mmCIF file of C-alpha atoms and ligand atoms in Angstrom:
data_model
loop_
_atom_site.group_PDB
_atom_site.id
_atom_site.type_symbol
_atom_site.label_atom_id
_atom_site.label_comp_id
_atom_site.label_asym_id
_atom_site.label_seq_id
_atom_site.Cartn_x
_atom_site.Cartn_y
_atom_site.Cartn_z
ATOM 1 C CA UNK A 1045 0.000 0.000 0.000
ATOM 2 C CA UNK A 1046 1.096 3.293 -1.022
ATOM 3 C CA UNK A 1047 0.842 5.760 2.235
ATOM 4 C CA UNK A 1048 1.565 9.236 2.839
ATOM 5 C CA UNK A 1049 5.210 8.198 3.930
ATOM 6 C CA UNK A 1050 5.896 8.041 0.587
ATOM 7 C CA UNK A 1051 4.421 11.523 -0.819
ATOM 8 C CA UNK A 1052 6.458 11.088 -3.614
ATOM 9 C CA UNK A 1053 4.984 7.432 -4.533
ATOM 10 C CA UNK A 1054 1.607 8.762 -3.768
ATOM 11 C CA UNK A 1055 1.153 11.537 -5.761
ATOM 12 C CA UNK A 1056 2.860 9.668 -9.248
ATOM 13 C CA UNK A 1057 0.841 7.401 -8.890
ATOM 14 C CA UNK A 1058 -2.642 9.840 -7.760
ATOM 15 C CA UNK A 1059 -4.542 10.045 -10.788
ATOM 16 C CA UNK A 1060 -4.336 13.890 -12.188
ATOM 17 C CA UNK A 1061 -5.723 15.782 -14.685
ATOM 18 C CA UNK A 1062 -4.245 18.556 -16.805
ATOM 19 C CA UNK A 1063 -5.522 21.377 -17.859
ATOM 20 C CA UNK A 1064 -3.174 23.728 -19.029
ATOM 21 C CA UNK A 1065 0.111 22.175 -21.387
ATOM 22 C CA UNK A 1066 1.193 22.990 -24.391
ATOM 23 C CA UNK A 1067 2.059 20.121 -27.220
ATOM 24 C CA UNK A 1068 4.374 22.397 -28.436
ATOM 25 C CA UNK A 1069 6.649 22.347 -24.841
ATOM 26 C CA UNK A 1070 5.374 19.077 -23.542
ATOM 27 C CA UNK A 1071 7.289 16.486 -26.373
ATOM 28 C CA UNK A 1072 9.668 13.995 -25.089
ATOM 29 C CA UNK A 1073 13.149 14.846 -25.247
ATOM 30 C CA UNK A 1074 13.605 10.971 -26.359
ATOM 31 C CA UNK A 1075 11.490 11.801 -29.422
ATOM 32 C CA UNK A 1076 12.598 15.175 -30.263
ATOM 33 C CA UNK A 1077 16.167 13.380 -30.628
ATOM 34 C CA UNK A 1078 14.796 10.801 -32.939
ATOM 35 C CA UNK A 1079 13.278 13.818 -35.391
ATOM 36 C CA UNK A 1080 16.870 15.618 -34.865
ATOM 37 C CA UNK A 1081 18.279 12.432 -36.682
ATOM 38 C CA UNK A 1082 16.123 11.881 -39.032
ATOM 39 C CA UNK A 1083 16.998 15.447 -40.547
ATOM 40 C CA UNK A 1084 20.665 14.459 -40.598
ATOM 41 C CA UNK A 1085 21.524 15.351 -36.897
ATOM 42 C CA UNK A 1086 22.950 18.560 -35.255
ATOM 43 C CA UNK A 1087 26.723 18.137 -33.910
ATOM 44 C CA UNK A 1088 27.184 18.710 -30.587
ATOM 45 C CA UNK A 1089 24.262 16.147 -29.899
ATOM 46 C CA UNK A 1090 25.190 12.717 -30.154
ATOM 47 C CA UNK A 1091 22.970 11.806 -27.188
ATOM 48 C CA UNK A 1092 19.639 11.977 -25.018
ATOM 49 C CA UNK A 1093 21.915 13.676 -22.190
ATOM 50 C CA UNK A 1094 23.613 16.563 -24.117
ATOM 51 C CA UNK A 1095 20.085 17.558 -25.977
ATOM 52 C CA UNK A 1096 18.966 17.564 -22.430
ATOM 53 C CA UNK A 1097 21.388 19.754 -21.642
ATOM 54 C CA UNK A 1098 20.501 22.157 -24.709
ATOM 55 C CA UNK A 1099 16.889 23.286 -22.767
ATOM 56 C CA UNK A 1100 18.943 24.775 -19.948
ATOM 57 C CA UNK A 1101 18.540 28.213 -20.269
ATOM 58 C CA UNK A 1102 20.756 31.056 -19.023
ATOM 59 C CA UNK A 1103 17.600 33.998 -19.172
ATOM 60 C CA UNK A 1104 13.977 34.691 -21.527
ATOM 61 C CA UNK A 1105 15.845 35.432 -24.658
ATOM 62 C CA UNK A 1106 17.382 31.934 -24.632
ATOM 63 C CA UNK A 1107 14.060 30.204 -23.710
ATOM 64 C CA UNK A 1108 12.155 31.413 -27.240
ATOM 65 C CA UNK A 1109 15.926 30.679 -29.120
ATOM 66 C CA UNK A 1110 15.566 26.915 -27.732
ATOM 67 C CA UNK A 1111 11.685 27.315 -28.673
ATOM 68 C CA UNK A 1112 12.185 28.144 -32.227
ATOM 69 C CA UNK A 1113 15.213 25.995 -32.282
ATOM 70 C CA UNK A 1114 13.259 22.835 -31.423
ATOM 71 C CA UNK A 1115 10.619 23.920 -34.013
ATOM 72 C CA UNK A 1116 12.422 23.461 -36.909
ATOM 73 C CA UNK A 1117 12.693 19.943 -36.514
ATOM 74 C CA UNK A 1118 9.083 19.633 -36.638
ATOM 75 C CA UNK A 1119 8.744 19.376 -40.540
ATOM 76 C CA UNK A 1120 6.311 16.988 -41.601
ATOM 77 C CA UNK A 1121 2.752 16.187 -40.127
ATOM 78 C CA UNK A 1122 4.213 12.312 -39.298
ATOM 79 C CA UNK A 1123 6.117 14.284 -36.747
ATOM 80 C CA UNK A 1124 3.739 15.627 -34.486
ATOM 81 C CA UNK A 1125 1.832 12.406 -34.528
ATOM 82 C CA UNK A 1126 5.353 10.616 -33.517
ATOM 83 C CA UNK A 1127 6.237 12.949 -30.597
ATOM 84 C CA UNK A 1128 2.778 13.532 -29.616
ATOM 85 C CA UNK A 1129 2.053 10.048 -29.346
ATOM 86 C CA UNK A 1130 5.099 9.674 -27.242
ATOM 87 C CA UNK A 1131 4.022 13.184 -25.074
ATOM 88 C CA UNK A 1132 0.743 10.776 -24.055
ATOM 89 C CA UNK A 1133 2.588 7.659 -23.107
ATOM 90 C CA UNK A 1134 4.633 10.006 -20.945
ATOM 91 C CA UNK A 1135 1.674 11.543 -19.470
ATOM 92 C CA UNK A 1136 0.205 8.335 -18.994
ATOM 93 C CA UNK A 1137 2.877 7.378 -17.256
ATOM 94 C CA UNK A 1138 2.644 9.757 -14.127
ATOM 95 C CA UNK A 1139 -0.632 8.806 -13.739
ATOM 96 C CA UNK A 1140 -2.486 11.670 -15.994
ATOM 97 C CA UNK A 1141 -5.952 10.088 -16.674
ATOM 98 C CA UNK A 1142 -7.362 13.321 -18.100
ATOM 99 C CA UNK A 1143 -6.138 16.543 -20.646
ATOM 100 C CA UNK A 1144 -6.935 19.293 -22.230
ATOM 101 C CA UNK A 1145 -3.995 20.179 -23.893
ATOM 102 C CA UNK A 1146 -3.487 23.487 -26.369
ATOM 103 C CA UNK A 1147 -1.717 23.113 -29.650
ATOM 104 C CA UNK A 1148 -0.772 25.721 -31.958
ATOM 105 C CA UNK A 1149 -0.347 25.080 -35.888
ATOM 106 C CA UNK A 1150 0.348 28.095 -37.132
ATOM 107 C CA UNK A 1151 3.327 28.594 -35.538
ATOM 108 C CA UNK A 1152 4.654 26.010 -37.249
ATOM 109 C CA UNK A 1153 3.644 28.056 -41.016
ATOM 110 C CA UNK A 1154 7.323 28.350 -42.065
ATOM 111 C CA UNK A 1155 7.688 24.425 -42.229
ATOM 112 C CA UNK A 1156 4.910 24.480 -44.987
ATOM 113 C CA UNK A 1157 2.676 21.852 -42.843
ATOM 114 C CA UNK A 1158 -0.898 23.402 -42.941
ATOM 115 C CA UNK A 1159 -3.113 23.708 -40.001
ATOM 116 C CA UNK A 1160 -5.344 21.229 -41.031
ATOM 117 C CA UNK A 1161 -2.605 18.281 -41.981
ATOM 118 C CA UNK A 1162 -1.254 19.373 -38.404
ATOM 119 C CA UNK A 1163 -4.446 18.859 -36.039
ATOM 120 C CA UNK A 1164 -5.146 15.475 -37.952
ATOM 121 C CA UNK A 1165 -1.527 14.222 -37.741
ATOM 122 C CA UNK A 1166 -2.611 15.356 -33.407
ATOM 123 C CA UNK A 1167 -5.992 13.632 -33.585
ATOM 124 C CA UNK A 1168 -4.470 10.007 -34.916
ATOM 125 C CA UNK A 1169 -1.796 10.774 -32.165
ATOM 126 C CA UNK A 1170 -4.234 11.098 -29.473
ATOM 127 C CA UNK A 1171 -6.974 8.619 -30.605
ATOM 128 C CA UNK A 1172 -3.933 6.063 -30.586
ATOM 129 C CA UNK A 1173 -2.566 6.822 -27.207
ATOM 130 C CA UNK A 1174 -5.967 5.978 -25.615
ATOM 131 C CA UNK A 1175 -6.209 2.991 -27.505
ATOM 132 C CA UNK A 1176 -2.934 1.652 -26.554
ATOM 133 C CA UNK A 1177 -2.819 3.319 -22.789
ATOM 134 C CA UNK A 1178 -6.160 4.628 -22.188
ATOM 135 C CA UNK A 1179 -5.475 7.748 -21.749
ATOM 136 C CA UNK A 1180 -8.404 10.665 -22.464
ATOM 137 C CA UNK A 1181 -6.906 13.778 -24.336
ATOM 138 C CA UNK A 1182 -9.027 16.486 -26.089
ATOM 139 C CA UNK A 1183 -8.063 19.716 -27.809
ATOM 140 C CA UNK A 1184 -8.076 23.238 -27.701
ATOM 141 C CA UNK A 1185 -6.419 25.306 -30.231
ATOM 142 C CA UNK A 1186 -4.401 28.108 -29.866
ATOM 143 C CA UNK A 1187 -5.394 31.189 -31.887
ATOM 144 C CA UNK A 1188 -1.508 32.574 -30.933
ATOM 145 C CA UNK A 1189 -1.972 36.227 -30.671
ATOM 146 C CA UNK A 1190 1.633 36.584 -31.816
ATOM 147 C CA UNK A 1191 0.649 35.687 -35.660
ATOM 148 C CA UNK A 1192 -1.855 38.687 -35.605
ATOM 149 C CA UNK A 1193 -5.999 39.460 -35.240
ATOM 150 C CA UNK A 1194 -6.752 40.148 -38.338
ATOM 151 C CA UNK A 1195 -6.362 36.417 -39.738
ATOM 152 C CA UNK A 1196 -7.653 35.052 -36.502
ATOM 153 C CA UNK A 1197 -11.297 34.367 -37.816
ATOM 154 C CA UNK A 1198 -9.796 32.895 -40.348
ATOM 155 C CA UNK A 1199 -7.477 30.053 -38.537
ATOM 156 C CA UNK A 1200 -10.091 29.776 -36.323
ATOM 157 C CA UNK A 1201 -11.958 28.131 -39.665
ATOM 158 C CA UNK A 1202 -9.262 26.183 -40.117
ATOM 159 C CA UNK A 1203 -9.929 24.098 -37.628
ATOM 160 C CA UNK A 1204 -13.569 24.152 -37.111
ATOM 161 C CA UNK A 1205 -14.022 21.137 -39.272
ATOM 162 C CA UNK A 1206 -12.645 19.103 -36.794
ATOM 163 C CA UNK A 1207 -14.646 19.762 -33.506
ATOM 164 C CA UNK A 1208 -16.404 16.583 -33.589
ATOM 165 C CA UNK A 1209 -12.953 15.177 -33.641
ATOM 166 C CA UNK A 1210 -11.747 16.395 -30.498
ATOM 167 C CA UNK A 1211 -10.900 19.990 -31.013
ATOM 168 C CA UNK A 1212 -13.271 21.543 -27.908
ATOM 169 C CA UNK A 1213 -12.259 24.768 -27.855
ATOM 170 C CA UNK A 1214 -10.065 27.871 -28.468
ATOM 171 C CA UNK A 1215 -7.079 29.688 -26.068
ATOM 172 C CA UNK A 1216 -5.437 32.580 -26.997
ATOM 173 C CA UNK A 1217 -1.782 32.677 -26.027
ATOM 174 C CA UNK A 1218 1.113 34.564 -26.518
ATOM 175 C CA UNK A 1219 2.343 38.261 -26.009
ATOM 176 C CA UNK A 1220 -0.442 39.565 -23.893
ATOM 177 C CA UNK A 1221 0.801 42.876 -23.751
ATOM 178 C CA UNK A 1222 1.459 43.643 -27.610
ATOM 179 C CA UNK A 1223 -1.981 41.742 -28.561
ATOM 180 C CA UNK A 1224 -4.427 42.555 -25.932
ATOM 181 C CA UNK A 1225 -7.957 40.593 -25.670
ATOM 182 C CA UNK A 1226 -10.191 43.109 -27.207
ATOM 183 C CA UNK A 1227 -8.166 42.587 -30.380
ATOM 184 C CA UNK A 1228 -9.827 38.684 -30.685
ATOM 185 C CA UNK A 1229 -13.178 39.816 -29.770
ATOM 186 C CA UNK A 1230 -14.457 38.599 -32.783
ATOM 187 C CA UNK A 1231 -13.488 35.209 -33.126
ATOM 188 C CA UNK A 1232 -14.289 34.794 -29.317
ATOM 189 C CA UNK A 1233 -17.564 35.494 -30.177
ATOM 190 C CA UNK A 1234 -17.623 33.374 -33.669
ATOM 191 C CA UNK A 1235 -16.605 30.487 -31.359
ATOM 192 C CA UNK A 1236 -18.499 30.607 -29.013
ATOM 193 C CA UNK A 1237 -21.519 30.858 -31.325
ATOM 194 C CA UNK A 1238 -20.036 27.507 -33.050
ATOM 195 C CA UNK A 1239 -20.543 25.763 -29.384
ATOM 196 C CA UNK A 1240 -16.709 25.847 -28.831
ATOM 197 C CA UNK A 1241 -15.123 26.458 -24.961
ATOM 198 C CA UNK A 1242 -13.354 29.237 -24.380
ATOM 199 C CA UNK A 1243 -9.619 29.657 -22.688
ATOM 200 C CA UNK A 1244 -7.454 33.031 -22.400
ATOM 201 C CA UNK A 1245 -3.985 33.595 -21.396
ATOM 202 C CA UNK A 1246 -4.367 36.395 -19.008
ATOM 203 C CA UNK A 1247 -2.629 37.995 -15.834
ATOM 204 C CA UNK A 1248 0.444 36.871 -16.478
ATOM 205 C CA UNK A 1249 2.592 38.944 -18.599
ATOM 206 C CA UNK A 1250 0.011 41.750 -18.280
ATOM 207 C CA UNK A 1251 -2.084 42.717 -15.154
ATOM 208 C CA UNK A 1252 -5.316 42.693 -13.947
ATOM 209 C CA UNK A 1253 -7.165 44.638 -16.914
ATOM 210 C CA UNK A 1254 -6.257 41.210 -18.822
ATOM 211 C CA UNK A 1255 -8.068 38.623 -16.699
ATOM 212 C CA UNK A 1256 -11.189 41.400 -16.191
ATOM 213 C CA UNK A 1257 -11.089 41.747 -20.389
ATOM 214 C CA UNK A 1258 -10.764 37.841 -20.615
ATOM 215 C CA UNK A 1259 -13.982 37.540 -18.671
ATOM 216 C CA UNK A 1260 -16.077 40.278 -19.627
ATOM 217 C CA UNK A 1261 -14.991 41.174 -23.799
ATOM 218 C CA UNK A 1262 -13.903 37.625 -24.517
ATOM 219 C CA UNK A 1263 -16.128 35.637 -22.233
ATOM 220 C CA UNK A 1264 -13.382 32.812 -21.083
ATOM 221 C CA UNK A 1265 -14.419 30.141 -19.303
ATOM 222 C CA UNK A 1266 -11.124 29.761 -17.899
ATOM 223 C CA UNK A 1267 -8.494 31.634 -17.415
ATOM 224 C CA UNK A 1268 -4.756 30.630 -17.637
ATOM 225 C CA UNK A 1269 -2.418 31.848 -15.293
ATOM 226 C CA UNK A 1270 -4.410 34.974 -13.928
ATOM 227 C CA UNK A 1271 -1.314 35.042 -11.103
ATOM 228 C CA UNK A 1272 -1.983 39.199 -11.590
ATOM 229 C CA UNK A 1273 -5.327 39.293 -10.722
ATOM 230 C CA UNK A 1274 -3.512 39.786 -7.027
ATOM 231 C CA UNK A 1275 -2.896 43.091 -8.025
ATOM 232 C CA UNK A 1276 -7.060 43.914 -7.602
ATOM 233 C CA UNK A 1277 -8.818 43.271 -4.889
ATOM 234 C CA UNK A 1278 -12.013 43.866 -6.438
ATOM 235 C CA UNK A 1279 -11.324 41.258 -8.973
ATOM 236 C CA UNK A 1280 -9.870 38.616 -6.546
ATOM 237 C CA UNK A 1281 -13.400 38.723 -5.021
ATOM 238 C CA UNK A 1282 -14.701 38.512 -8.290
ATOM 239 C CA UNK A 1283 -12.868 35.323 -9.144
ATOM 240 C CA UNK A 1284 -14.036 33.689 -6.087
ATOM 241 C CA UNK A 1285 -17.607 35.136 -6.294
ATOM 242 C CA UNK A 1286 -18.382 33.477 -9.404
ATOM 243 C CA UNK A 1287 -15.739 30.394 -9.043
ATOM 244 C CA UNK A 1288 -13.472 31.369 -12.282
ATOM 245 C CA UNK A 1289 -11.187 28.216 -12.849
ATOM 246 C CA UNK A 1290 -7.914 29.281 -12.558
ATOM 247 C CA UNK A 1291 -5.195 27.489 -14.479
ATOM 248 C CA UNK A 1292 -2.157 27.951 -12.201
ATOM 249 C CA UNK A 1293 1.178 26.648 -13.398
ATOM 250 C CA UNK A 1294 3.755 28.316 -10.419
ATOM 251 C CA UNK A 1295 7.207 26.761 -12.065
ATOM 252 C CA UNK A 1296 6.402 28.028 -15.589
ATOM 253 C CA UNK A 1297 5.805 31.690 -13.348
ATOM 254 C CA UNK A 1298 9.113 31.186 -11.581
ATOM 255 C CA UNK A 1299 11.260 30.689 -15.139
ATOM 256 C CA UNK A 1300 9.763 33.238 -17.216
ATOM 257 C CA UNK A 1301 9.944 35.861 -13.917
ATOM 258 C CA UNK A 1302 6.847 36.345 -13.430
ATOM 259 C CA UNK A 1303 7.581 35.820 -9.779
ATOM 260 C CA UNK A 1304 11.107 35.934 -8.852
ATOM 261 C CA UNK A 1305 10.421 33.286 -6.129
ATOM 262 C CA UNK A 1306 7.911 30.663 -4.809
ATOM 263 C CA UNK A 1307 7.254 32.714 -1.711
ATOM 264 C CA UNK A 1308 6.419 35.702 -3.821
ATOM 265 C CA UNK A 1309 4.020 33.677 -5.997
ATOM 266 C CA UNK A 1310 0.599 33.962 -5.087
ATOM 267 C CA UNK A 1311 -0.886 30.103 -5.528
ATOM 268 C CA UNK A 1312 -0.729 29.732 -1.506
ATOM 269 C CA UNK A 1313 -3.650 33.065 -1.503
ATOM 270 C CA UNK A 1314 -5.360 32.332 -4.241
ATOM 271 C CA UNK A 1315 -5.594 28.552 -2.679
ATOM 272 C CA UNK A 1316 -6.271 29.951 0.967
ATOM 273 C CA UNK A 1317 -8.489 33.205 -0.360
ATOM 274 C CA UNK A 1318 -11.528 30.109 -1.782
ATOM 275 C CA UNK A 1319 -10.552 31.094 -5.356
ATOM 276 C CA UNK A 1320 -11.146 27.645 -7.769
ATOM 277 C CA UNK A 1321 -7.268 26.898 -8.671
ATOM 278 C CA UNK A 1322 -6.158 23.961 -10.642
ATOM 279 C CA UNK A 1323 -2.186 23.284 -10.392
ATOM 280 C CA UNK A 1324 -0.698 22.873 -14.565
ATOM 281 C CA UNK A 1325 2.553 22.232 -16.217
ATOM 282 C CA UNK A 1326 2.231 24.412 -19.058
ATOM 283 C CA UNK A 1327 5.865 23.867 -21.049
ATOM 284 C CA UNK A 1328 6.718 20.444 -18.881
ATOM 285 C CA UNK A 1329 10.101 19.780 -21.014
ATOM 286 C CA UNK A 1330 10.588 23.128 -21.636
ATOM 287 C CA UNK A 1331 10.801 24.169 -18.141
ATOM 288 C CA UNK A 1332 11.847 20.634 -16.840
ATOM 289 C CA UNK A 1333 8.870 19.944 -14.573
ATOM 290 C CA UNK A 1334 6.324 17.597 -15.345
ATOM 291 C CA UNK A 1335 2.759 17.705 -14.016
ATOM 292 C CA UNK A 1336 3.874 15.338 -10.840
ATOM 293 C CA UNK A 1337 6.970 17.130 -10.401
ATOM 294 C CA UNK A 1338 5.094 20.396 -10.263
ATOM 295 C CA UNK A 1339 2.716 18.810 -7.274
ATOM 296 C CA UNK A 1340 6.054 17.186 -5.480
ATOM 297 C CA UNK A 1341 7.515 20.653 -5.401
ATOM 298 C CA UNK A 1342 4.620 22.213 -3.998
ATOM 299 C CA UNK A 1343 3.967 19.907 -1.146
ATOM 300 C CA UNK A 1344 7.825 19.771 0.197
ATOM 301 C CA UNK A 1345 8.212 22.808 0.248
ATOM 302 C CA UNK A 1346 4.896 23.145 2.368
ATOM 303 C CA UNK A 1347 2.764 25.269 -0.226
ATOM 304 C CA UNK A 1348 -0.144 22.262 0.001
ATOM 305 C CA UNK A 1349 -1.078 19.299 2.218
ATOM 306 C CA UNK A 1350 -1.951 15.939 0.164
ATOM 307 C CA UNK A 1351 -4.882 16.611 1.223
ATOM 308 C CA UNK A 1352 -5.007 19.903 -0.628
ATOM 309 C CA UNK A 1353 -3.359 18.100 -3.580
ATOM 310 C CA UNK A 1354 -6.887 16.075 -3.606
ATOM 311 C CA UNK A 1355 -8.726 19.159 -3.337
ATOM 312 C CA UNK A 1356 -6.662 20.946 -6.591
ATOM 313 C CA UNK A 1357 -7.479 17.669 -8.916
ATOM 314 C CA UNK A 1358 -11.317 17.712 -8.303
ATOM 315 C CA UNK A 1359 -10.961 21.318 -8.799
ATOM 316 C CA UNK A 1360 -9.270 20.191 -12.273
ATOM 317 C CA UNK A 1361 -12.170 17.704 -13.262
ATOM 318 C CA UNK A 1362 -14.764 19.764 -12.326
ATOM 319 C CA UNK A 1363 -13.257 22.559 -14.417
ATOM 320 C CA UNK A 1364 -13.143 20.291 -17.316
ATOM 321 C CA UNK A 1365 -14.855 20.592 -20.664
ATOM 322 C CA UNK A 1366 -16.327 17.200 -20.266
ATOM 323 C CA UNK A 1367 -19.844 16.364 -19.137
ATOM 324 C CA UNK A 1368 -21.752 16.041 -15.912
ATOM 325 C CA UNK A 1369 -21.841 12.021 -16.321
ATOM 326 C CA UNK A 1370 -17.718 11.749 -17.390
ATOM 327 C CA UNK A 1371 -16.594 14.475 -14.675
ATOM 328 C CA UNK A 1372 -18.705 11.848 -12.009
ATOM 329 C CA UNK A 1373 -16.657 9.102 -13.939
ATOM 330 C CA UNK A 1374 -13.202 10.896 -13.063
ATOM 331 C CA UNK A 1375 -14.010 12.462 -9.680
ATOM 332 C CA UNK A 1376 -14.889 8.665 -8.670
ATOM 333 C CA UNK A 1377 -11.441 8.052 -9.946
ATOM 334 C CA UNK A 1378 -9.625 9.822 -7.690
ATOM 335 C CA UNK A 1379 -12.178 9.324 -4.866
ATOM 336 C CA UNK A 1380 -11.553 5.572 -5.169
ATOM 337 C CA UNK A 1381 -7.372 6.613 -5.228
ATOM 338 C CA UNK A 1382 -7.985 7.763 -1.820
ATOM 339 C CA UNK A 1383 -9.935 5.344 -0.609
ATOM 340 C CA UNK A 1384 -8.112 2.246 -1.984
ATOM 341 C CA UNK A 1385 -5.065 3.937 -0.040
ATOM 342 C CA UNK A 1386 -6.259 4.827 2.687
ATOM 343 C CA UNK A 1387 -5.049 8.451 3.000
HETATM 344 ZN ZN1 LIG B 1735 0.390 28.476 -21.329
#
């Protein structure tokens, strides 16, 4: 039996759910290595180890180097289904029974791969993983802010066709600041008429304004990050008035700056304050924390109790885009992970 003794044990093998990762920083370095050899390989990485060593970054500007780096070996649809079947045995691995997971094709427009050819090379990926490991994985696509608002509408079309195929809804990520919500207004509101969910980046680069925009111009259902919404009182009671789901993902915070240090990072109030916070890994290889070492650094270094840890996940599946009968399904899941054990 698995007891709290062994916190470590316990929570890999607690079933989780994630809410908040990106395909894009989420591959296995294991499979990024096999695409860097099947385009002729790079010297200076003859092994696993030294590519490892290639996502240690020395500040931001090194981060998006390594980002678009990485890209570039991305270069035919095969290859996302390859890693991203790989990202789901991973994920299946630490016990992840549940995800919602954001990709974003268009950033990958300079390879020639089209949107479309992209989200079905995902969809085989995922539909194969829960086959083969059972694992449940549904998509929301990124509009990326970054590539402008003018086309938005327009990628957002791109992969309409395929909501019946596990596309579920729309996020909007990318430079906050320099493409504010009110700019995506419109295919917000397009998507939502189309019966898609709604996600937002907001409060994290920018402050406040961005999470109250997310909610009131682009309607978001959820909001990721949101750490800034600190910063307003008057929306912190908001958030926990009307029990916003808060995608929270405090390491990804840490390495971009957001917060220069865990004690300065606000999860602990938000958590303490009654506000509805789900714990995410956001860039997992990218920032070298998975989704289970993400909840082993919280609890040892006292930010939450396992207790709390149960708490978070139901948070997470009732936040979920799935339905009142599968989110019983899953909460009974980790109910019966508790009970089984003990804890
Ligand atoms: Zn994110």
């Amino acid at each position: 039996m698995i007891t709290k003794t062994n916190p470590e044990e316990f929570i890999k093998n607690m079933p989780k759910v994630e809410l908040h990762l990106h395909l894009e920083g989420a591959f296995t370095i294991e499979s990024l290595f096999d695409l860097i050899n099947k385009y002729g390989g790079v010297s200076g990485i003859s092994n696993v180890g030294s590519l490892e060593e290639k996502f240690q970054f020395r500040d931001f500007s090194h981060f998006i180097e390594t980002w678009c780096w990485k890209n570039d070996f991305f270069r035919e649809a095969e290859d996302f289904e390859y890693t991203i079947y790989h990202t789901m045995k991973n994920l299946h691995e630490q016990s992840i029974v549940y995800v919602e997971a954001f990709y974003s094709p268009w950033d990958f427009a300079p390879s020639g791969i089209s949107a479309p050819a992209i989200t079905e090379a995902i969809i085989e990926a995922v539909k194969k993983a829960k086959t083969d490991f059972g694992i449940c994985c549904q998509l929301i696509a990124d509009i990326s802010r970054d590539v402008g608002a003018d086309s938005s509408v327009e990628r957002f079309r791109q992969v309409l066709p395929y909501r019946n195929e596990g596309i579920i809804g729309i996020g909007l990520g990318g430079s906050e600041q320099k493409f504010p919500n009110e700019l995506f207004a419109d295919v917000f509101k397009e998507a939502k008429k189309e019966g898609l969910h709604l996600v937002a980046h907001a409060g994290e680069a920018a402050g406040p304004e961005s999470v109250w925009s997310a909610l009131e111009v682009l309607e978001a259902e959820r909001i990721g990050h949101g750490v800034r919404a600190i910063e307003d009182p008057i929306l912190m009671k908001k958030l926990k008035t009307d029990q916003v789901p808060m995608e929270i993902c405090v390491n990804s915070n840490l390495k971009t700056g957001i917060f220069l240090s865990l004690e300065k990072h606000p999860v602990k109030s938000f958590f303490n304050e009654g506000l509805n916070i789900t714990i995410n890994s956001d860039d997992p290889t990218m920032f070298g924390k998975t989704l289970t070492d993400e909840f082993i650094y919280l609890h040892q270094r006292d930010v939450f109790s396992l207790h709390d840890l149960k708490t978070i996940t139901l948070n997470a599946v009732n936040a979920s885009f799935l339905n009142d009968e599968q989110k019983k399904s899953l909460g009974d899941k980790v109910e019966d992970y508790w009970t089984r054990n003990n804890v």
